[in-house]
Every structure is written in C-alpha cells, then in structure tokens.
C-alpha cells in the first residue's frame, strides 16, 4: 500500500510547484509555461497537476491535460502516479518528459491505456545559453500576421511527418490553425520564404522565464541536403536569446542524426534525455 498518496494540487500550493519546476527548467518547461499563464486552478489551466510527497515537502508533480508530463518523478512517485492514473480513462494524446519517468509510467500504465501508436524512448534534450558561432541566415525572420496562410501548409506537413498523423484529422485543422496563428501573433514563429513558399520554419512553442523551447523545425523536402538548416537555426537561436529568454532548448529523436548535427553546430549541448509515448 502506498504510504504517500497522490493528490490534486490547487492554487495554494503554487509556490511549491514553481520551486520544483525551477529545479528542472528544460524538461518541465511546458508545465512551467502553463502554470505561469493560468495557475493551478483546473478550470483555468485546462488540465490538472497531481502532487506526490508530504504537504510540507512536495517531491514530484505530474501534469495531466492534453499531454501527461511527470516532473522530478522518483520511482516511488512514478508508482504512485501510475496507481492513480490506472483508475482513470486516458484522455491525453501523449506522455512526455524525462525518459526514466515516462518509461516507468508507461510500463505500469500500458495494460490500462495501451496500445501506444509509437514509443520514442531516447530523445536527447539539448540547451544553449550562448549566441551561435556560425553565421545566421538573414533571410530567416519572424512570420507576419498576414503570412499565416503561407505558413500553415508547412506547419501541417511538419506535424504530419513528425507525429505520424495529420493535424487536420479531428476538426479539419481549426484548432491547429489557431495554435499556429497564436504563435505568429506572439512573435514566436520563424520562417524563410522563397518565391512566397516556406522552405524553413521553426517555432518557440514554449516560453518561460528560464528558457525558450524550439519545436516544429522543418525544411521543405526539396531543400533538404543543401545545408540551409544550420544558418537558419542559428538565426532562430540568436533572436530567441537576444529577445525572449536566457536559454534556448529543444529535444530531438535520437535517430535524427542530420538534425542533431545542426543543433550541435548551433551550440546546443545535452542536458538530459526525454521520452515520448504517442497515442
């Protein structure tokens, strides 16, 4: 029997949650962004935060919303979270976080929530706080509001290629288009255009006071192999560090060797390993 039960956290424990998130600013960035924006009240946050540990010493947390994300989850915490979640219907589309915690959760939840569409057990988590030493491509810039229609097909292509399903499947892409538009309007979407078409794109999908997390990096298929990605990413990193956050972070599939070489040239260094379970 578990001696420390899992409990749902509320706004009164926000400071304790923020202290934990500060201890893992890169792997916990998505959760930190949501907490900063909407707090811990579930009706505002569009998700719940479960806590593990005595009330005066919170040890681990687990965000449960569109994604399931454990943060600083020890083995006892993983066991406790899994015990709680196994009694609930799966509503999340993925489990993502530090590899040991994610794979530990999935090992315990697969009998209840399986099967998974894909399990990616080794995703290097990278970060940098230094301006790239390689030259930045001056043609890479923030996307303007009037260019959303040009960016959206590239965003759909990236998502479909990376995730394995189309973001147009559920609602015709309305929700995904709103997300893309929000990133553009907040100055967090970058692209390079040639003859009006996107040949490179990336977004600062998550922004906290500690880091800007890059996602959605994509090069048009006909432009791959021409060496444009390093200078393009250097432009994104440079702008993010100078304008948005003190560090830039991202995670990448271990088998994507070309992308890993690009990130290394741009100054990224390993800060951990994530894993993702996709449903």
mmCIF file of C-alpha atoms in Angstrom:
data_model
loop_
_atom_site.group_PDB
_atom_site.id
_atom_site.type_symbol
_atom_site.label_atom_id
_atom_site.label_comp_id
_atom_site.label_asym_id
_atom_site.label_seq_id
_atom_site.Cartn_x
_atom_site.Cartn_y
_atom_site.Cartn_z
ATOM 1 C CA UNK A 1 0.000 0.000 0.000
ATOM 2 C CA UNK A 2 1.294 3.468 -0.878
ATOM 3 C CA UNK A 3 2.107 5.454 2.235
ATOM 4 C CA UNK A 4 2.204 8.825 0.427
ATOM 5 C CA UNK A 5 -0.962 9.269 -1.650
ATOM 6 C CA UNK A 6 -1.158 11.324 -4.809
ATOM 7 C CA UNK A 7 -3.308 14.429 -4.535
ATOM 8 C CA UNK A 8 -4.552 17.088 -6.904
ATOM 9 C CA UNK A 9 -2.820 20.400 -6.239
ATOM 10 C CA UNK A 10 -4.510 23.766 -6.042
ATOM 11 C CA UNK A 11 -3.523 27.396 -6.195
ATOM 12 C CA UNK A 12 -2.466 27.402 -2.536
ATOM 13 C CA UNK A 13 0.477 25.159 -3.485
ATOM 14 C CA UNK A 14 1.573 27.172 -6.493
ATOM 15 C CA UNK A 15 4.845 28.353 -4.923
ATOM 16 C CA UNK A 16 5.864 24.790 -4.085
ATOM 17 C CA UNK A 17 5.118 23.744 -7.668
ATOM 18 C CA UNK A 18 7.101 26.651 -9.084
ATOM 19 C CA UNK A 19 10.070 25.749 -6.873
ATOM 20 C CA UNK A 20 10.047 22.213 -8.270
ATOM 21 C CA UNK A 21 9.752 23.453 -11.855
ATOM 22 C CA UNK A 22 12.766 25.717 -11.307
ATOM 23 C CA UNK A 23 14.811 22.606 -10.466
ATOM 24 C CA UNK A 24 14.145 21.155 -13.937
ATOM 25 C CA UNK A 25 13.639 24.173 -16.199
ATOM 26 C CA UNK A 26 14.116 22.364 -19.515
ATOM 27 C CA UNK A 27 12.212 19.086 -19.105
ATOM 28 C CA UNK A 28 9.462 20.873 -17.164
ATOM 29 C CA UNK A 29 9.184 23.880 -19.477
ATOM 30 C CA UNK A 30 5.764 23.050 -20.920
ATOM 31 C CA UNK A 31 4.288 22.673 -17.441
ATOM 32 C CA UNK A 32 6.021 25.844 -16.212
ATOM 33 C CA UNK A 33 4.541 27.867 -19.074
ATOM 34 C CA UNK A 34 1.020 26.694 -18.253
ATOM 35 C CA UNK A 35 1.412 27.340 -14.530
ATOM 36 C CA UNK A 36 2.761 30.836 -15.160
ATOM 37 C CA UNK A 37 -0.094 31.644 -17.536
ATOM 38 C CA UNK A 38 -3.057 30.087 -15.734
ATOM 39 C CA UNK A 39 -2.040 28.930 -12.291
ATOM 40 C CA UNK A 40 -3.188 25.658 -10.766
ATOM 41 C CA UNK A 41 -6.951 26.111 -10.855
ATOM 42 C CA UNK A 42 -8.038 23.264 -13.142
ATOM 43 C CA UNK A 43 -10.944 25.205 -14.683
ATOM 44 C CA UNK A 44 -8.481 27.842 -15.930
ATOM 45 C CA UNK A 45 -5.489 25.648 -16.681
ATOM 46 C CA UNK A 46 -7.249 23.094 -18.948
ATOM 47 C CA UNK A 47 -5.547 20.355 -17.003
ATOM 48 C CA UNK A 48 -4.657 19.124 -13.537
ATOM 49 C CA UNK A 49 -1.435 18.926 -11.587
ATOM 50 C CA UNK A 50 -1.033 15.904 -9.345
ATOM 51 C CA UNK A 51 1.458 16.064 -6.486
ATOM 52 C CA UNK A 52 3.454 13.435 -4.639
ATOM 53 C CA UNK A 53 5.006 13.986 -1.224
ATOM 54 C CA UNK A 54 4.008 15.350 2.168
ATOM 55 C CA UNK A 55 2.157 18.649 2.097
ATOM 56 C CA UNK A 56 5.141 20.460 3.559
ATOM 57 C CA UNK A 57 7.609 18.771 1.220
ATOM 58 C CA UNK A 58 6.277 18.325 -2.304
ATOM 59 C CA UNK A 59 8.636 15.925 -4.093
ATOM 60 C CA UNK A 60 7.210 15.363 -7.587
ATOM 61 C CA UNK A 61 4.418 16.616 -9.816
ATOM 62 C CA UNK A 62 2.591 15.311 -12.857
ATOM 63 C CA UNK A 63 0.699 17.489 -15.348
ATOM 64 C CA UNK A 64 -2.400 15.832 -16.809
ATOM 65 C CA UNK A 65 -4.018 17.598 -19.738
ATOM 66 C CA UNK A 66 -3.578 17.175 -23.469
ATOM 67 C CA UNK A 67 -0.232 15.636 -22.529
ATOM 68 C CA UNK A 68 0.819 13.721 -19.428
ATOM 69 C CA UNK A 69 4.105 15.152 -18.138
ATOM 70 C CA UNK A 70 5.884 13.970 -14.976
ATOM 71 C CA UNK A 71 8.415 16.376 -13.448
ATOM 72 C CA UNK A 72 11.118 15.267 -10.999
ATOM 73 C CA UNK A 73 9.279 11.977 -10.610
ATOM 74 C CA UNK A 74 11.209 9.499 -8.470
ATOM 75 C CA UNK A 75 10.488 5.765 -8.675
ATOM 76 C CA UNK A 76 8.047 5.906 -5.738
ATOM 77 C CA UNK A 77 6.335 8.911 -7.337
ATOM 78 C CA UNK A 78 6.051 7.115 -10.693
ATOM 79 C CA UNK A 79 4.466 4.151 -8.936
ATOM 80 C CA UNK A 80 2.032 6.400 -7.086
ATOM 81 C CA UNK A 81 1.081 8.422 -10.175
ATOM 82 C CA UNK A 82 0.550 5.239 -12.192
ATOM 83 C CA UNK A 83 -1.592 3.730 -9.437
ATOM 84 C CA UNK A 84 -3.828 6.814 -9.519
ATOM 85 C CA UNK A 85 -3.961 7.141 -13.305
ATOM 86 C CA UNK A 86 -4.696 3.482 -13.919
ATOM 87 C CA UNK A 87 -8.166 4.068 -12.465
ATOM 88 C CA UNK A 88 -8.916 6.844 -14.984
ATOM 89 C CA UNK A 89 -9.760 6.845 -18.660
ATOM 90 C CA UNK A 90 -6.888 8.005 -20.821
ATOM 91 C CA UNK A 91 -7.637 11.458 -22.222
ATOM 92 C CA UNK A 92 -4.104 12.631 -23.062
ATOM 93 C CA UNK A 93 -2.624 12.248 -26.549
ATOM 94 C CA UNK A 94 0.906 11.590 -25.307
ATOM 95 C CA UNK A 95 3.163 11.028 -22.312
ATOM 96 C CA UNK A 96 6.305 13.159 -22.500
ATOM 97 C CA UNK A 97 9.079 14.018 -20.047
ATOM 98 C CA UNK A 98 12.311 12.686 -18.596
ATOM 99 C CA UNK A 99 12.855 9.231 -20.083
ATOM 100 C CA UNK A 100 13.114 7.294 -16.828
ATOM 101 C CA UNK A 101 9.813 8.655 -15.532
ATOM 102 C CA UNK A 102 7.927 8.369 -18.839
ATOM 103 C CA UNK A 103 9.048 4.806 -19.496
ATOM 104 C CA UNK A 104 8.348 3.898 -15.880
ATOM 105 C CA UNK A 105 4.816 5.280 -16.159
ATOM 106 C CA UNK A 106 4.218 3.539 -19.455
ATOM 107 C CA UNK A 107 5.464 0.228 -18.105
ATOM 108 C CA UNK A 108 2.791 0.446 -15.413
ATOM 109 C CA UNK A 109 0.002 2.034 -17.498
ATOM 110 C CA UNK A 110 0.297 0.132 -20.778
ATOM 111 C CA UNK A 111 -2.014 -2.622 -19.554
ATOM 112 C CA UNK A 112 -4.714 0.002 -18.916
ATOM 113 C CA UNK A 113 -4.051 2.616 -21.596
ATOM 114 C CA UNK A 114 -2.413 0.617 -24.378
ATOM 115 C CA UNK A 115 -1.617 0.117 -27.072
ATOM 116 C CA UNK A 116 0.541 3.110 -27.968
ATOM 117 C CA UNK A 117 0.830 4.289 -31.547
ATOM 118 C CA UNK A 118 4.553 4.930 -31.063
ATOM 119 C CA UNK A 119 7.118 4.919 -28.263
ATOM 120 C CA UNK A 120 10.220 7.092 -28.641
ATOM 121 C CA UNK A 121 12.451 6.087 -25.725
ATOM 122 C CA UNK A 122 15.532 8.188 -26.430
ATOM 123 C CA UNK A 123 15.136 11.871 -27.273
ATOM 124 C CA UNK A 124 18.189 13.952 -26.376
ATOM 125 C CA UNK A 125 17.255 17.153 -24.537
ATOM 126 C CA UNK A 126 19.543 19.996 -25.593
ATOM 127 C CA UNK A 127 20.071 23.590 -24.465
ATOM 128 C CA UNK A 128 22.321 26.582 -25.035
ATOM 129 C CA UNK A 129 22.827 29.993 -23.463
ATOM 130 C CA UNK A 130 25.422 31.238 -25.951
ATOM 131 C CA UNK A 131 24.953 33.009 -29.254
ATOM 132 C CA UNK A 132 25.825 30.668 -32.137
ATOM 133 C CA UNK A 133 29.321 30.993 -33.536
ATOM 134 C CA UNK A 134 28.067 30.075 -37.015
ATOM 135 C CA UNK A 135 26.641 32.788 -39.232
ATOM 136 C CA UNK A 136 22.874 33.314 -39.031
ATOM 137 C CA UNK A 137 20.812 33.393 -42.226
ATOM 138 C CA UNK A 138 19.454 36.964 -42.575
ATOM 139 C CA UNK A 139 16.511 35.651 -44.623
ATOM 140 C CA UNK A 140 15.075 33.802 -41.613
ATOM 141 C CA UNK A 141 12.699 36.093 -39.770
ATOM 142 C CA UNK A 142 9.568 36.191 -37.658
ATOM 143 C CA UNK A 143 6.417 35.386 -39.592
ATOM 144 C CA UNK A 144 3.963 38.275 -40.028
ATOM 145 C CA UNK A 145 0.249 38.038 -39.300
ATOM 146 C CA UNK A 146 -0.589 38.339 -42.977
ATOM 147 C CA UNK A 147 1.546 35.281 -43.762
ATOM 148 C CA UNK A 148 -0.355 32.682 -41.727
ATOM 149 C CA UNK A 149 -1.920 31.188 -44.862
ATOM 150 C CA UNK A 150 1.574 30.660 -46.310
ATOM 151 C CA UNK A 151 2.942 29.157 -43.113
ATOM 152 C CA UNK A 152 0.057 26.826 -42.347
ATOM 153 C CA UNK A 153 0.672 24.209 -45.106
ATOM 154 C CA UNK A 154 4.295 23.897 -43.973
ATOM 155 C CA UNK A 155 3.168 23.514 -40.356
ATOM 156 C CA UNK A 156 0.744 20.749 -41.365
ATOM 157 C CA UNK A 157 3.468 18.982 -43.339
ATOM 158 C CA UNK A 158 5.878 19.162 -40.389
ATOM 159 C CA UNK A 159 3.308 17.874 -37.908
ATOM 160 C CA UNK A 160 2.236 15.000 -40.140
ATOM 161 C CA UNK A 161 5.838 13.973 -40.784
ATOM 162 C CA UNK A 162 6.896 14.215 -37.146
ATOM 163 C CA UNK A 163 3.850 12.873 -35.305
ATOM 164 C CA UNK A 164 2.617 10.415 -37.907
ATOM 165 C CA UNK A 165 -0.950 11.720 -38.161
ATOM 166 C CA UNK A 166 -2.406 14.845 -39.748
ATOM 167 C CA UNK A 167 -3.491 17.743 -37.515
ATOM 168 C CA UNK A 168 -6.418 18.150 -39.926
ATOM 169 C CA UNK A 169 -7.959 14.822 -38.890
ATOM 170 C CA UNK A 170 -10.086 15.761 -35.876
ATOM 171 C CA UNK A 171 -11.665 19.131 -36.653
ATOM 172 C CA UNK A 172 -10.420 19.948 -40.124
ATOM 173 C CA UNK A 173 -7.392 21.642 -38.601
ATOM 174 C CA UNK A 174 -9.245 24.529 -36.932
ATOM 175 C CA UNK A 175 -7.614 24.002 -33.543
ATOM 176 C CA UNK A 176 -4.157 23.554 -35.033
ATOM 177 C CA UNK A 177 -4.583 26.651 -37.181
ATOM 178 C CA UNK A 178 -5.497 28.666 -34.079
ATOM 179 C CA UNK A 179 -2.312 27.415 -32.425
ATOM 180 C CA UNK A 180 -0.195 28.409 -35.432
ATOM 181 C CA UNK A 181 -1.883 31.820 -35.585
ATOM 182 C CA UNK A 182 -1.258 32.393 -31.864
ATOM 183 C CA UNK A 183 2.444 31.645 -32.316
ATOM 184 C CA UNK A 184 2.662 34.056 -35.234
ATOM 185 C CA UNK A 185 0.847 36.857 -33.409
ATOM 186 C CA UNK A 186 3.058 36.446 -30.332
ATOM 187 C CA UNK A 187 6.259 36.705 -32.403
ATOM 188 C CA UNK A 188 7.250 33.088 -31.822
ATOM 189 C CA UNK A 189 7.098 31.688 -35.379
ATOM 190 C CA UNK A 190 10.046 31.902 -37.775
ATOM 191 C CA UNK A 191 10.344 31.110 -41.457
ATOM 192 C CA UNK A 192 12.377 31.591 -44.589
ATOM 193 C CA UNK A 193 10.423 32.233 -47.770
ATOM 194 C CA UNK A 194 11.496 31.676 -51.361
ATOM 195 C CA UNK A 195 9.067 32.776 -54.080
ATOM 196 C CA UNK A 196 6.371 33.053 -51.427
ATOM 197 C CA UNK A 197 6.784 29.479 -50.172
ATOM 198 C CA UNK A 198 8.183 28.366 -46.831
ATOM 199 C CA UNK A 199 11.463 26.478 -47.160
ATOM 200 C CA UNK A 200 12.340 26.532 -43.427
ATOM 201 C CA UNK A 201 10.249 27.007 -40.306
ATOM 202 C CA UNK A 202 10.531 26.747 -36.533
ATOM 203 C CA UNK A 203 8.595 27.980 -33.515
ATOM 204 C CA UNK A 204 9.257 28.908 -29.922
ATOM 205 C CA UNK A 205 6.460 26.587 -28.856
ATOM 206 C CA UNK A 206 7.140 27.031 -25.135
ATOM 207 C CA UNK A 207 8.431 30.176 -23.431
ATOM 208 C CA UNK A 208 9.192 30.530 -19.724
ATOM 209 C CA UNK A 209 11.358 32.938 -17.768
ATOM 210 C CA UNK A 210 14.085 30.276 -17.882
ATOM 211 C CA UNK A 211 14.003 29.039 -21.480
ATOM 212 C CA UNK A 212 12.505 29.285 -24.953
ATOM 213 C CA UNK A 213 11.845 25.789 -26.286
ATOM 214 C CA UNK A 214 12.078 25.331 -30.050
ATOM 215 C CA UNK A 215 9.714 22.913 -31.762
ATOM 216 C CA UNK A 216 8.372 22.398 -35.249
ATOM 217 C CA UNK A 217 11.734 22.648 -37.016
ATOM 218 C CA UNK A 218 11.176 21.759 -40.678
ATOM 219 C CA UNK A 219 12.936 22.104 -44.022
ATOM 220 C CA UNK A 220 10.956 21.675 -47.233
ATOM 221 C CA UNK A 221 11.823 18.277 -48.778
ATOM 222 C CA UNK A 222 13.166 19.756 -51.999
ATOM 223 C CA UNK A 223 15.588 21.939 -49.985
ATOM 224 C CA UNK A 224 16.995 19.207 -47.796
ATOM 225 C CA UNK A 225 20.633 18.318 -48.239
ATOM 226 C CA UNK A 226 21.590 21.832 -49.331
ATOM 227 C CA UNK A 227 22.978 22.893 -45.950
ATOM 228 C CA UNK A 228 20.435 25.623 -45.166
ATOM 229 C CA UNK A 229 19.344 24.351 -41.748
ATOM 230 C CA UNK A 230 22.383 25.359 -39.679
ATOM 231 C CA UNK A 231 22.308 29.037 -40.634
ATOM 232 C CA UNK A 232 18.520 29.073 -40.336
ATOM 233 C CA UNK A 233 18.572 27.593 -36.829
ATOM 234 C CA UNK A 234 21.359 29.982 -35.858
ATOM 235 C CA UNK A 235 19.031 32.857 -36.764
ATOM 236 C CA UNK A 236 16.267 31.432 -34.558
ATOM 237 C CA UNK A 237 18.602 30.845 -31.605
ATOM 238 C CA UNK A 238 20.156 34.292 -31.903
ATOM 239 C CA UNK A 239 16.799 36.080 -31.914
ATOM 240 C CA UNK A 240 15.412 33.952 -29.075
ATOM 241 C CA UNK A 241 18.420 34.594 -26.833
ATOM 242 C CA UNK A 242 18.509 38.309 -27.540
ATOM 243 C CA UNK A 243 14.772 38.925 -27.321
ATOM 244 C CA UNK A 244 12.938 36.171 -25.434
ATOM 245 C CA UNK A 245 14.761 34.064 -22.811
ATOM 246 C CA UNK A 246 18.207 33.446 -21.265
ATOM 247 C CA UNK A 247 18.433 29.944 -22.777
ATOM 248 C CA UNK A 248 17.106 28.070 -25.789
ATOM 249 C CA UNK A 249 16.227 24.395 -25.534
ATOM 250 C CA UNK A 250 14.750 21.605 -27.631
ATOM 251 C CA UNK A 251 14.535 17.841 -27.866
ATOM 252 C CA UNK A 252 15.147 15.636 -30.872
ATOM 253 C CA UNK A 253 14.717 11.985 -31.816
ATOM 254 C CA UNK A 254 17.980 10.111 -31.334
ATOM 255 C CA UNK A 255 17.793 8.649 -34.857
ATOM 256 C CA UNK A 256 17.577 12.095 -36.496
ATOM 257 C CA UNK A 257 21.313 12.451 -36.994
ATOM 258 C CA UNK A 258 21.190 15.344 -39.514
ATOM 259 C CA UNK A 259 19.158 17.464 -37.095
ATOM 260 C CA UNK A 260 21.436 16.578 -34.185
ATOM 261 C CA UNK A 261 24.472 17.741 -36.187
ATOM 262 C CA UNK A 262 22.725 21.029 -36.977
ATOM 263 C CA UNK A 263 21.935 21.641 -33.308
ATOM 264 C CA UNK A 264 25.486 20.825 -32.253
ATOM 265 C CA UNK A 265 26.858 23.352 -34.756
ATOM 266 C CA UNK A 266 24.499 25.955 -33.280
ATOM 267 C CA UNK A 267 25.939 25.416 -29.797
ATOM 268 C CA UNK A 268 23.396 23.086 -28.208
ATOM 269 C CA UNK A 269 24.678 20.673 -25.575
ATOM 270 C CA UNK A 270 22.966 17.684 -23.886
ATOM 271 C CA UNK A 271 21.106 18.371 -20.637
ATOM 272 C CA UNK A 272 19.188 15.099 -20.358
ATOM 273 C CA UNK A 273 17.074 12.551 -22.191
ATOM 274 C CA UNK A 274 13.330 12.668 -22.777
ATOM 275 C CA UNK A 275 10.930 10.004 -23.978
ATOM 276 C CA UNK A 276 7.528 10.261 -25.653
ATOM 277 C CA UNK A 277 4.643 7.813 -25.845
ATOM 278 C CA UNK A 278 2.157 8.715 -28.615
ATOM 279 C CA UNK A 279 -1.454 7.537 -28.729
#
